XYZ file of C-alpha atoms in Angstrom:
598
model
C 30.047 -29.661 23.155
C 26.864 -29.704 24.712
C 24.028 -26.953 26.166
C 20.954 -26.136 27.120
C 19.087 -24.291 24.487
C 15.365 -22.649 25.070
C 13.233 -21.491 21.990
C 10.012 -20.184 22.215
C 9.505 -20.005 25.995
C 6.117 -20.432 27.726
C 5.059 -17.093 26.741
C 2.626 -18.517 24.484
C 0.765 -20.064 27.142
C 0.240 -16.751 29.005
C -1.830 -15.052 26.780
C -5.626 -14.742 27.710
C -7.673 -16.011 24.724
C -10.992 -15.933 25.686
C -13.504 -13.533 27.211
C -16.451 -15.056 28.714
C -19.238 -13.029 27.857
C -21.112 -14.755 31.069
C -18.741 -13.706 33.999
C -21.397 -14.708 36.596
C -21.651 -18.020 35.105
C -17.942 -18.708 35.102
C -17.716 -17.530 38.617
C -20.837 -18.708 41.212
C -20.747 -22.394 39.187
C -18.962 -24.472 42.048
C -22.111 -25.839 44.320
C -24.722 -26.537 41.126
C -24.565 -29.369 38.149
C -23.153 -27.485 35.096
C -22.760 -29.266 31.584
C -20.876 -27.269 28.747
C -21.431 -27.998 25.097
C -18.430 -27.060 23.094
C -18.739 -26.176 19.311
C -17.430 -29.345 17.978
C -20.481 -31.173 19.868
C -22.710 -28.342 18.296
C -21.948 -28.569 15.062
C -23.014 -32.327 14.704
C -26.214 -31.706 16.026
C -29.455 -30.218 14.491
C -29.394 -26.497 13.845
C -31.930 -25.806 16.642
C -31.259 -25.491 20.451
C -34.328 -28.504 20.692
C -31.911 -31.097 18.749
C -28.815 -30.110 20.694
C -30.664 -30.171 24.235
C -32.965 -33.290 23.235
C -30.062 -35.733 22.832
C -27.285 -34.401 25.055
C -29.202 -33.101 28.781
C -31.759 -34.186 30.521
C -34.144 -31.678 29.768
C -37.503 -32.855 28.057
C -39.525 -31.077 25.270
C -42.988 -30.864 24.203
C -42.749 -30.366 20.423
C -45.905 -29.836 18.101
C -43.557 -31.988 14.875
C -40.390 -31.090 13.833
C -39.401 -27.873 13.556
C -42.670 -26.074 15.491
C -43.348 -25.054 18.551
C -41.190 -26.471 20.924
C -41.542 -25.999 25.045
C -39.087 -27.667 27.466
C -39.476 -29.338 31.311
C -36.445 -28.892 33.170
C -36.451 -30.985 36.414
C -40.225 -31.497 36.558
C -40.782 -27.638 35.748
C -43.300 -25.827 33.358
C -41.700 -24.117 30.361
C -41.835 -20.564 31.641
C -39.608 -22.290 34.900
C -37.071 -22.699 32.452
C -34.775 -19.349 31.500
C -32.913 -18.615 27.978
C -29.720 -16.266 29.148
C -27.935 -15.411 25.897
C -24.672 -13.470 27.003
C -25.640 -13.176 30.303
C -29.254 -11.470 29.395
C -32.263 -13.058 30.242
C -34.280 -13.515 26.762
C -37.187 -15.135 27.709
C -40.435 -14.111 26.252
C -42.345 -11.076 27.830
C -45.811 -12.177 26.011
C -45.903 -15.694 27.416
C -42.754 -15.818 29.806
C -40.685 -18.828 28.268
C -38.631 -19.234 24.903
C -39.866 -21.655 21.922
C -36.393 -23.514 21.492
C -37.487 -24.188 17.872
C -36.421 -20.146 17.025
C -33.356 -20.755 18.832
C -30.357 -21.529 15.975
C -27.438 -22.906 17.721
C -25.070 -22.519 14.853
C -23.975 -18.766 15.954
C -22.277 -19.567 19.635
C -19.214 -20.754 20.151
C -20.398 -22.868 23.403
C -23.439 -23.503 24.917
C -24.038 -24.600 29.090
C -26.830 -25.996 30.752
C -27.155 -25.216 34.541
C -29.591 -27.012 36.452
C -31.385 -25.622 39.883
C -32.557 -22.345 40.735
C -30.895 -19.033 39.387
C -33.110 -16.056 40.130
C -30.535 -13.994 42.402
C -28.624 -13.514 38.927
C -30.820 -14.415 35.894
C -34.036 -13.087 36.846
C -37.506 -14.589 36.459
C -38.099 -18.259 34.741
C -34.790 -19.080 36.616
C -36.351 -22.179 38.604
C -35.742 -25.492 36.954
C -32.838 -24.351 35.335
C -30.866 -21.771 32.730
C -29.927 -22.538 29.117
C -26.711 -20.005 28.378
C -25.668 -19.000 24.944
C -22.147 -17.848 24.957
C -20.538 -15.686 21.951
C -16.866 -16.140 23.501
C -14.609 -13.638 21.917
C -10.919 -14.354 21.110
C -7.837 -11.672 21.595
C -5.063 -13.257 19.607
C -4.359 -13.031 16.211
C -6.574 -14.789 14.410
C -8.225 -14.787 10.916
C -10.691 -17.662 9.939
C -13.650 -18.281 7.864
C -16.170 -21.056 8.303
C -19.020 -22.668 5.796
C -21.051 -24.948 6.904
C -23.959 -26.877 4.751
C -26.480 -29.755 5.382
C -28.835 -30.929 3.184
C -31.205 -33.699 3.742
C -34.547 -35.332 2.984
C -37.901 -33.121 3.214
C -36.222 -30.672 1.189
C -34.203 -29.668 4.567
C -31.485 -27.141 3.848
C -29.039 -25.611 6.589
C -26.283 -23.473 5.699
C -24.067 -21.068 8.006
C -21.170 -18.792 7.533
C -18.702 -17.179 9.962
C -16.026 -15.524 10.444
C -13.304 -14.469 13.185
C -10.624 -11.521 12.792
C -8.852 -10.507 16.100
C -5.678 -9.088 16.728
C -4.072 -8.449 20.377
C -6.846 -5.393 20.961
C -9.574 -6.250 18.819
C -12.047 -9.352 18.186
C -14.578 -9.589 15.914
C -16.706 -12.437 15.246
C -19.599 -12.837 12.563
C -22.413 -14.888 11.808
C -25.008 -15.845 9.413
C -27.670 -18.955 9.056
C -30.312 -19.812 7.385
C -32.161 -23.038 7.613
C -35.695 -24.224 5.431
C -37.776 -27.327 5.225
C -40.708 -28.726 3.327
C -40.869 -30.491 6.674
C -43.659 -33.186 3.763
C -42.546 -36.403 6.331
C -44.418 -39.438 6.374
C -45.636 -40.351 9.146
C -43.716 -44.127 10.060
C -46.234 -46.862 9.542
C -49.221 -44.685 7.585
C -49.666 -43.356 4.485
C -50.384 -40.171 5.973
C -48.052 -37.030 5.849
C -47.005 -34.241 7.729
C -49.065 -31.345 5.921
C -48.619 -27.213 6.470
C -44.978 -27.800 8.029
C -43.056 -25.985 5.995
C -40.456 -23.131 7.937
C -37.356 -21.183 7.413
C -35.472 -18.710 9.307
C -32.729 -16.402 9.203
C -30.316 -15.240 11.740
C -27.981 -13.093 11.557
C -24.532 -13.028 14.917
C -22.341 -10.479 15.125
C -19.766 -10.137 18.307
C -17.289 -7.293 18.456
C -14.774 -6.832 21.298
C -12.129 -3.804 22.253
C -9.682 -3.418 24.499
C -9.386 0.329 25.376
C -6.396 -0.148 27.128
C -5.528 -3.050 30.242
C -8.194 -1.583 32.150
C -10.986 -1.004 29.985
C -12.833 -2.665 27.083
C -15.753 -2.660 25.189
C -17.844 -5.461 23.791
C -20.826 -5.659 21.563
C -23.790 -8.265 20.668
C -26.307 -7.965 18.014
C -28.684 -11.284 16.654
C -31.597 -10.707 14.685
C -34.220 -13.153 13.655
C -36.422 -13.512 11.058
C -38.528 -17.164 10.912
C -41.827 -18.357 9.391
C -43.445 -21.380 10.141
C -46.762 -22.874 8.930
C -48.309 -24.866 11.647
C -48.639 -28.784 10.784
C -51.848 -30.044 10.736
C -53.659 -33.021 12.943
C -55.840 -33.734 10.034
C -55.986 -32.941 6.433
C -59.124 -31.554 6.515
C -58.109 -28.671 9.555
C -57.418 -24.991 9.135
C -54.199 -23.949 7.733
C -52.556 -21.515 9.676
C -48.802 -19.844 9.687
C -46.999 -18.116 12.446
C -44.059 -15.213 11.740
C -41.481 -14.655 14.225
C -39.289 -11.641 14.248
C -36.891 -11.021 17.504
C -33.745 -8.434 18.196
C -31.485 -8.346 20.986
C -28.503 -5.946 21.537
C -26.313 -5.484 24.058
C -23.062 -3.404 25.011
C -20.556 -3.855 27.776
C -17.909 -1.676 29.199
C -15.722 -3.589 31.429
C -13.300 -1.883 33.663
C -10.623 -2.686 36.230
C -9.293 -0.706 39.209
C -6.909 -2.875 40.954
C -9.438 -4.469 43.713
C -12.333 -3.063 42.150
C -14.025 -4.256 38.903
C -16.574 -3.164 36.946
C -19.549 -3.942 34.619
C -21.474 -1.525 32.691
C -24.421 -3.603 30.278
C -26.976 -1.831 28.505
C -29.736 -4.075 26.326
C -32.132 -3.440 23.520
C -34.559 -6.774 23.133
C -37.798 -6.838 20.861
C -40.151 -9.551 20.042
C -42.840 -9.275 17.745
C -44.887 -11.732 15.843
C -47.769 -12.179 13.433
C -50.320 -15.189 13.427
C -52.300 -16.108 10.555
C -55.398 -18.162 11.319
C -56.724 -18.953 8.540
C -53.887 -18.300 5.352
C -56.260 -18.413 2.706
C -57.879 -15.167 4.298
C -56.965 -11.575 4.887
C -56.775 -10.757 8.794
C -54.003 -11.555 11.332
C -53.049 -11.280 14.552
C -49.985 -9.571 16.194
C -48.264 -8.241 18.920
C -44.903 -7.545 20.329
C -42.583 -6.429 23.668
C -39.894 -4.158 23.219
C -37.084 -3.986 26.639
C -34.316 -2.001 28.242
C -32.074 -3.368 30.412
C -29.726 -1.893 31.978
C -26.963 -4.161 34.355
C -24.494 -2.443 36.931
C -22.034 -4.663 38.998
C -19.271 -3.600 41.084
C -16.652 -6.599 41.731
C -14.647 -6.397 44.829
C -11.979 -8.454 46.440
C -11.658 -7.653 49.692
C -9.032 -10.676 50.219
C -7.212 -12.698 47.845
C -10.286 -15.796 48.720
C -13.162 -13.542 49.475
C -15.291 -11.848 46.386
C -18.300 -9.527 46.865
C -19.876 -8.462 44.126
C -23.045 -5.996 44.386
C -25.311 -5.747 41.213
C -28.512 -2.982 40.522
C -30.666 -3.167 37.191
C -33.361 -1.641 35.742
C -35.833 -3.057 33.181
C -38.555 -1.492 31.206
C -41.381 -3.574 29.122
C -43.522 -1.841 26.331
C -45.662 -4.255 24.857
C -48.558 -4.038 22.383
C -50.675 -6.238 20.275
C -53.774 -7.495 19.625
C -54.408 -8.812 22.618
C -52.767 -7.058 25.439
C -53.562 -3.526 24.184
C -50.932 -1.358 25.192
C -49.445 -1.408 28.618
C -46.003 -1.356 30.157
C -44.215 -2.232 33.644
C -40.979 -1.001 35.446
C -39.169 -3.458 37.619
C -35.888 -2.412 39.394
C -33.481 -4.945 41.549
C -30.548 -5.215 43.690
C -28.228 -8.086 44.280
C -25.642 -9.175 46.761
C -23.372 -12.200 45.877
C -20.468 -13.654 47.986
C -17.892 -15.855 47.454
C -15.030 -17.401 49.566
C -11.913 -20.068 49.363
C -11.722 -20.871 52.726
C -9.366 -23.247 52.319
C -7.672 -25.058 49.082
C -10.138 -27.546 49.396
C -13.528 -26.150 50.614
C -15.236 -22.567 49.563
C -18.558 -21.335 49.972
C -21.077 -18.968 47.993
C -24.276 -16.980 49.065
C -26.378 -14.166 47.400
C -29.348 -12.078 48.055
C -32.017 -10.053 45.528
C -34.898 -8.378 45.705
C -36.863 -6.252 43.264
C -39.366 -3.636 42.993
C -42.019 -3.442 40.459
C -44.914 -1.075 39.794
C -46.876 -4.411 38.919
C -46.324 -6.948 41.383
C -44.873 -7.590 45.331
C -41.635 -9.709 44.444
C -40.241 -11.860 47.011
C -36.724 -11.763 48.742
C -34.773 -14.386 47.150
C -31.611 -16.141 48.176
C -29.310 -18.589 47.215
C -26.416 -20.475 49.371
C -23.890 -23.324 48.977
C -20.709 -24.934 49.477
C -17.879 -27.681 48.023
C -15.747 -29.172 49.748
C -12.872 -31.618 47.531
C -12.571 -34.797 49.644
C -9.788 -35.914 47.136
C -8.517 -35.857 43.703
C -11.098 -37.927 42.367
C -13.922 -37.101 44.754
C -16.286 -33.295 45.591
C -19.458 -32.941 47.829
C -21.456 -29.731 46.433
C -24.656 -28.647 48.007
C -27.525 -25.429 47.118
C -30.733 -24.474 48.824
C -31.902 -20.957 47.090
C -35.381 -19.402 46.701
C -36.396 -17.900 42.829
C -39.332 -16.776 41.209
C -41.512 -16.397 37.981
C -43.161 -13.591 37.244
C -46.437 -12.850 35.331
C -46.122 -12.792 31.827
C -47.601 -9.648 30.094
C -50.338 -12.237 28.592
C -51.292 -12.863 32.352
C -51.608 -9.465 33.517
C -53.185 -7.636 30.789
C -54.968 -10.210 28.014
C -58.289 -8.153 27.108
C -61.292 -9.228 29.334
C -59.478 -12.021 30.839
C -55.293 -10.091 32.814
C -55.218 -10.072 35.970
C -53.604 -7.484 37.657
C -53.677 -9.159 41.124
C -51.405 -11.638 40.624
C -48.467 -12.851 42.586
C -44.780 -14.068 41.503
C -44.648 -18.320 41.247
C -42.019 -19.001 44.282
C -39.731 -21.833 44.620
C -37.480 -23.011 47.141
C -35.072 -25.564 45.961
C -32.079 -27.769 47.661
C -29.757 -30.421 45.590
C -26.752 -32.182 46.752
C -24.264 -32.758 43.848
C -21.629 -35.985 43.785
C -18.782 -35.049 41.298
C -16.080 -38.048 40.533
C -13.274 -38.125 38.273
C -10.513 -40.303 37.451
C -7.834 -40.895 34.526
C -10.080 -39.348 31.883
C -13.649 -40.758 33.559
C -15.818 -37.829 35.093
C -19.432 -38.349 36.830
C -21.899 -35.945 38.764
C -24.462 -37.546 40.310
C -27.084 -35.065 41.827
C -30.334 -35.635 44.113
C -32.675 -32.576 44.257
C -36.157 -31.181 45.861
C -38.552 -27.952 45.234
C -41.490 -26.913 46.125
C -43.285 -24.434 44.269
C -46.134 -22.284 45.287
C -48.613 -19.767 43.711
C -47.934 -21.655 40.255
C -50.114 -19.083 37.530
C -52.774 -21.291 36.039
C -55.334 -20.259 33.569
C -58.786 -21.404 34.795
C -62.844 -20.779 34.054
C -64.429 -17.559 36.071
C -68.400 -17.725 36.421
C -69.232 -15.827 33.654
C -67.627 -18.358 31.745
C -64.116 -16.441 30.270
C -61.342 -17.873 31.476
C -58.584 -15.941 33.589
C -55.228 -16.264 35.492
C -54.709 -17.278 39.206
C -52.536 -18.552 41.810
C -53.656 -21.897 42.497
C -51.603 -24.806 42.199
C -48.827 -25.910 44.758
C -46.300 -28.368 43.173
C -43.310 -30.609 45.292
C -40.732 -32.005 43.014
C -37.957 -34.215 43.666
C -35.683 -36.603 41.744
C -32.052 -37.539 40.586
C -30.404 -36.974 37.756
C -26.532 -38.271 36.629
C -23.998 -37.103 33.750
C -21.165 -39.134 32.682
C -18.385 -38.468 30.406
C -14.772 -40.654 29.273
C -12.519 -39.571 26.742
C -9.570 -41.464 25.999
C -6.883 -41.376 23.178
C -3.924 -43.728 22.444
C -1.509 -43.177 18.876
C -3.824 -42.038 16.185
C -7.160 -43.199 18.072
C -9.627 -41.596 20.088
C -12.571 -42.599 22.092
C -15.337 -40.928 23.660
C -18.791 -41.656 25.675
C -21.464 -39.087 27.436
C -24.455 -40.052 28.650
C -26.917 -38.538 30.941
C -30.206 -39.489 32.869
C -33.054 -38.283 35.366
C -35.533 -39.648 37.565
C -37.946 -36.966 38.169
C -40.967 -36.875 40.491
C -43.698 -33.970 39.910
C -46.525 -33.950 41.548
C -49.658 -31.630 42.336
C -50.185 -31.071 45.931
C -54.074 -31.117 45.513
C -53.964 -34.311 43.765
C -50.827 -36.399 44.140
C -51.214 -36.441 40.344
C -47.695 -36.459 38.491
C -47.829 -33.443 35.945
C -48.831 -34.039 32.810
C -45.641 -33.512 30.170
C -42.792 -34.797 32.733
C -41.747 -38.348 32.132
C -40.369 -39.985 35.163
C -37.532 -41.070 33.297
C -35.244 -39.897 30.405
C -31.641 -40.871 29.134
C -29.418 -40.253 26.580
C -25.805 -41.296 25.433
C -23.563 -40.720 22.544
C -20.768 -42.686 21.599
C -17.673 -40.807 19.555
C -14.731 -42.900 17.780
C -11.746 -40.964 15.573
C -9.259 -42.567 13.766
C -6.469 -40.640 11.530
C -9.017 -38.736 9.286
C -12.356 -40.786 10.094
C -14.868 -39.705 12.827
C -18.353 -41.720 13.885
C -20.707 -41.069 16.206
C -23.745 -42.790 17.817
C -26.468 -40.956 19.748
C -29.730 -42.392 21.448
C -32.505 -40.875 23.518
C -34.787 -42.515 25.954
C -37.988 -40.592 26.823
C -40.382 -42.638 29.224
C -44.184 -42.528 29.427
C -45.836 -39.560 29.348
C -48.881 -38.735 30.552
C -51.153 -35.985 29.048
C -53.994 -35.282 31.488
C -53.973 -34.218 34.934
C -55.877 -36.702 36.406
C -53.232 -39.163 34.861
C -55.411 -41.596 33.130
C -53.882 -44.180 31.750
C -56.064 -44.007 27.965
C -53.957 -40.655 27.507
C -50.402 -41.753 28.018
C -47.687 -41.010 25.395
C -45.577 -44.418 24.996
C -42.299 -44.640 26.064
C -39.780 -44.352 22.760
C -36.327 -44.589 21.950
C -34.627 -42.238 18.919
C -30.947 -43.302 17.893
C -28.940 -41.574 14.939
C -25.589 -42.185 13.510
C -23.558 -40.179 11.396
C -19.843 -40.498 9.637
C -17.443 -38.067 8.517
C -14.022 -37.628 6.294
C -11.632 -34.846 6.678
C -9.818 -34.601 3.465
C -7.194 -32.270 4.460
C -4.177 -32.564 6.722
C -5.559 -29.310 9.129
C -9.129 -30.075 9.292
C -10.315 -28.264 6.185
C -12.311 -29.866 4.051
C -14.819 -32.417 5.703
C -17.450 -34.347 4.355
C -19.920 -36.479 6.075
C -23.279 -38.297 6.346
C -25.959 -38.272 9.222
C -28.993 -40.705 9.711
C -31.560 -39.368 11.990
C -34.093 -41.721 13.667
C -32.049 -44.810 12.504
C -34.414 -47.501 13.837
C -37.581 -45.776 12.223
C -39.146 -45.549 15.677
C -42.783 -44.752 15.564
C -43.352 -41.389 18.512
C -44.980 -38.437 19.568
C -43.429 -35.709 21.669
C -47.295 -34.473 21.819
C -50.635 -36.026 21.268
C -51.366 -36.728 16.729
C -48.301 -34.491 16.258
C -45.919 -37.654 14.755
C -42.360 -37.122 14.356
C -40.094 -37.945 11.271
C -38.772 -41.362 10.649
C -36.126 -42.566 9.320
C -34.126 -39.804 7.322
C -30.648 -38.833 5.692
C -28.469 -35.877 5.994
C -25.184 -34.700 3.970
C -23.344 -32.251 5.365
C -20.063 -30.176 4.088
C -17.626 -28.109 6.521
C -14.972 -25.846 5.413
C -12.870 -23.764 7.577
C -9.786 -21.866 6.370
C-alpha cells in the first residue's frame, strides 16, 4: 500500500520572527547602496563600531591610537556629515554634532547597516554622507538562549559580553551587558617607544523588551547606558597627562498600532550625554558639560493601494544643555515629513519625500529626496537618488562662551548617485557613482580681536565611486565566502581646488571566510591611501598609504555550535601606520577568544 503522508506542514514558515526596530530603513532602501552586517560578522570583529566599520565599508576614520577618539569620513564628508541612528533615533552628539565611534560597543545589536547618500527627510541633521544604524531586532517565537562571549589579548585587552533572549508568541525580551579594558602599553612597530596614558574601559549595559497587546497593537522598549573612561595617549613622554569620562543614556518607547489601511507609530525618547575632561590628572579641576533630549516621533502609514504607500511623519525635539563652556541654553526644533512610495509595476517602483522644520534657533531649509529602480533582469537593477539634507549647528557652535554664534545657518547638501546592483548564482555586486555639493559648511576661524568663532564659509563639491562585492558558496560539508569593498572619492574645496585634508582618494577592504565541518578561518585586509593633513595639501604633511591584514581561526567543539574556541592576529604583517599625525597604531598582536551559547 502506498500514500501520501504530510507532517509538519509549512506552518512553521509563516510565523513572523523579527521586528525591525528601523521600519523606515526596511522600507525607503530600494534607490540607495545599503550594506547589512549580521551578528556572526560582528562578533569576529573588534568590540567597537571603528573595528567593525574600518575593515568591512568604505568609510574612513581619523583615530587619535587605538581605542581614543575616533571621527569618521563618509564619502568625502566631515564627521558631523556622518549620522549614528540607533533604533531609528538619531544619536549624534548635541555638543559637537557627530558620534566618537570609539564609545560605540557593537557587541549589544543583533545587526548593524550602513547606508550611504543623503538621509535628512528621515534621520535628521548629520544625515549627508551617510547613516550608521544600530538595530536591536526583537524575536516573537519561543525562544530561550544565553550567550558569553570573552576575548583576551595582548596590552592587557579584556572584552567580555553576556546576553540573553526569552520570547514567547507575545513577548520578547532581549538583554545585554559588556565591558571591555585595555592597558592599551603598545609599542610602537620599529621604536622603542610606547604608547603611554592609553589606558580605557567601558561599560554598557542593552536591554530590548517587546509586547504584543493584541494583533493590532504592541509595545516595545530600548534602554543602553554607558559608562567609559579613557586617558588620552600621549605624542611625547614628556606631555600633559590628561583623561576624558564619558557617560551617555538613551531610551526609547514605541507603540505600534494597526487599523487595516492605516498604521501607526507612536516613539517617545529620553537621550543624555554628559562628560568630564581632566586636563591635567595630577591636579584638582575639570571640565564638564552635558545635553539632555526629548524626542518625540509620530507617523501615520497609509496604503491607499495595494503598490502605493504614504506615510506622513511630525516630531518634536527639545535640547537642554549645560557645561562649562556653553553655559546654559536650550533650543526647540519641530518637523514634518511626507514620504511616498509606489510599485508601479513588478519590475520598476519609485520613492519621494519632503521635510521641513522649524526651530527657534535657526532658518532650516526644505529638503527632499527622490528615486527610482527599475529590475532589467534577474541578475541586473538600475537605482538612482538626488535629495537635499542638512547639518545643523552644534550647541558648541551656537553658544561656546565669547566665541557661539547665533547667526548661523544649516550646512546644505544636494546629492545624486546612480547605483548598479548585479547578482548571479550566489555572486552579488553594487557598483555606485555619486556627486554633492555642499554649501555654508560651519568652520571655526580667527575674528579681529583675535578669538576664534564659527561661520559659514567653505563650499565643498564631492564626487567619486565606490563598489561592494560579496560570493558565498557551499558544497557537502564546505563553505566559502569573499566581501570586499572600495571607493574612489574626490573632495575638494571650491576656494582652492585643494582635496580635504583626512579623505584618502582611495580605500579597500576584503575578507576572505572558509568553514569546514567544525573549523572556521578568516582573512581580512584594509587599504587606506595617502592622506593628506593640511589644507593647502603639501606634500611634507602626507600620511603614507598602509595596508592592515588580520587572520583569525576558530573550533566549535560541540555538535550545535556551543562551545567555540578560537585565536585572532591583528595587524599580521606588523605594518608600521598612522590614522593621524605621531598617534602610531598597534602592531602585531594576539587575541583568544571563547563563545558559549546555550
Amino acid at each position: 500500500m502506498c500514500q501520501f503522508v504530510w507532517a509538519q506542514s509549512d506552518s512553521i514558515h509563516k510565523l513572523k520572527e523579527v521586528v525591525v526596530s528601523d521600519t523606515y530603513l526596511k522600507q525607503f532602501k530600494n534607490t540607495q547602496s545599503i550594506q547589512h552586517l549580521n551578528d556572526s560578522l560582528i562578533s569576529r570583529n573588534g568590540a567597537s563600531l571603528t573595528s567593525l566599520l574600518n575593515y568591512n565599508t568604505v568609510l574612513y576614520f581619523k583615530e587619535n591610537g587605538l581605542g581614543m577618539v575616533s571621527s569618521p569620513s563618509f564619502r568625502g564628508t566631515s564627521a558631523q556629515q556622518t549620522a549614528v541612528i540607533w533604533n531609528g533615533i538619531n544619536i549624534n552628539s548635541q555638543l559637537l554634532g557627530q558620534t566618537d565611534f570609539n564609545t560605540i560597543s557593537t557587541r549589544g545589536f543583533n545587526s548593524i547597516d550602513v547606508k550611504a547618500g543623503g538621509g535628512s527627510v528621515v534621520y535628521g541633521s548629520g544625515a549627508v554622507g551617510g547613516t550608521i544604524h544600530l538595530n536591536n531586532d526583537l524575536k516573537f517565537t519561543d525562544t530561550f538562549t544565553n550567550d558569553l562571549q570573552i576575548n583576551y589579548g595582548d596590552f592587557n585587552t579584556l572584552s567580555a559580553v553576556y546576553g540573553i533572549t526569552a520570547a514567547t508568541q507575545n513577548i520578547s525580551f532581549d538583554a545585554s551587558f559588556s565591558r571591555t579594558s585595555s592597558d592599551n602599553d603598545y609599542k610602537f612597530v620599529g621604536k622603542e617607544d610606547r604608547n603611554l596614558n592609553g589606558q580605557y574601559y567601558n561599560n554598557v549595559l542593552d536591554v530590548a523588551f517587546g509586547y504584543k497587546i493584541n494583533h493590532k497593537n504592541s509595545l516595545k522598549f530600548y534602554s543602553e547606558i554607558y559608562d567609559g573612561e579613557r586617558h588620552f595617549s600621549l605624542t611625547s613622554p614628556n606631555a600633559t597627562k590628561t583623561k576624558y569620562q564619558d557617560f551617555n543614556t538613551r531610551n526609547l518607547l514605541s507603540w505600534g498600532s494597526s487599523f487595516g489601511i492605516f498604521t501607526t507609530d507612536l516613539k517617545l525618547a529620553y537621550i543624555t550625554e554628559h562628560y568630564n575632561y581632566f586636563e591635567d590628572i595630577n591636579r584638582d579641576g575639570l571640565s564638564s558639560g552635558g545635553v539632555r533630549s526629548f524626542i518625540g516621533k509620530y507617523s501615520l502609514d497609509y496604503t491607499v493601494f495595494k503598490n502605493t504607500k504614504i506615510i506622513t511623519l511630525i516630531d518634536y525635539t527639545r535640547n537642554n544643555g549645560t557645561g562649562s563652556g556653553i553655559e546654559k541654553n536650550s533650543r526647540d526644533i519641530a518637523g514634518a515629513s511626507l514620504l511616498w512610495k509606489q510599485q508601479l509595476t513588478q519590475q520598476w517602483n519609485y520613492e519621494g519625500s519632503l521635510r521641513k522644520e522649524f526651530s527657534n534657533v535657526y532658518k532650516s531649509p526644505v529638503l527632499f529626496s527622490v528615486g527610482s529602480r527599475y529590475s532589467f533582469s534577474k541578475v541586473y537593477d538600475l537605482k538612482f537618488n538626488f535629495s537635499k539634507n542638512y547639518r545643523i549647528p552644534t550647541f558648541n557652535d551656537l553658544y561656546w562662551v565669547g566665541s557661539g554664534n547665533l547667526d548661523l545657518k544649516p550646512e546644505q547638501s544636494y546629492q545624486i548617485e546612480i547605483g548598479n546592483e548585479f547578482h548571479y548564482n550566489g555572486f552579488r555586486a553594487t557598483v555606485t557613482a555619486y556627486g554633492s555639493k555642499i554649501d555654508d559648511m560651519i568652520r571655526w576661524l580667527p575674528t579681529n580681536s583675535g578669538n576664534w568663532s564659527p561661520i559659514n564659509a567653505d563650499k565643498v563639491s564631492i564626487y567619486g565611486a565606490e563598489a561592494l562585492l560579496g560570493y558565498s558558496k557551499k558544497w557537502n560539508s564546505h563553505s566559502f565566502g569573499f566581501s570586499g569593498t572600495y571607493s574612489y572619492t574626490v573632495s575638494k574645496d571650491e576656494r582652492t581646488q585643494k582635496q580635504l585634508f583626512y579623505v584618502p582618494y582611495h580605500k579597500l577592504t576584503g575578507a576572505l571566510q572558509y568553514n569546514y565541518k567544525k573549523v572556521a578561518a578568516y582573512y581580512q585586509l584594509m587599504y587606506t591611501g595617502d592622506v593628506f593633513t593640511t589644507s593647502d595639501n603639501s606634500p611634507k604633511y602626507i600620511l603614507n598609504a598602509y595596508t592592515v591584514s588580520n587572520v583569525g581561526v576558530d573550533y566549535n567543539f560541540s555538535k550545535k555550535n556551543i562551545f567555540k574556541v578560537g585565536i585572532k592576529a591583528a595587524n599580521l604583517w606588523n605594518e608600521n601606520y598612522q590614522a593621524l599625525p605621531s598617534r602610531y597604531m598597534p602592531g602585531r598582536n594576539l587575541t583568544i577568544y571563547l563563545n558559549l551559547n546555550y
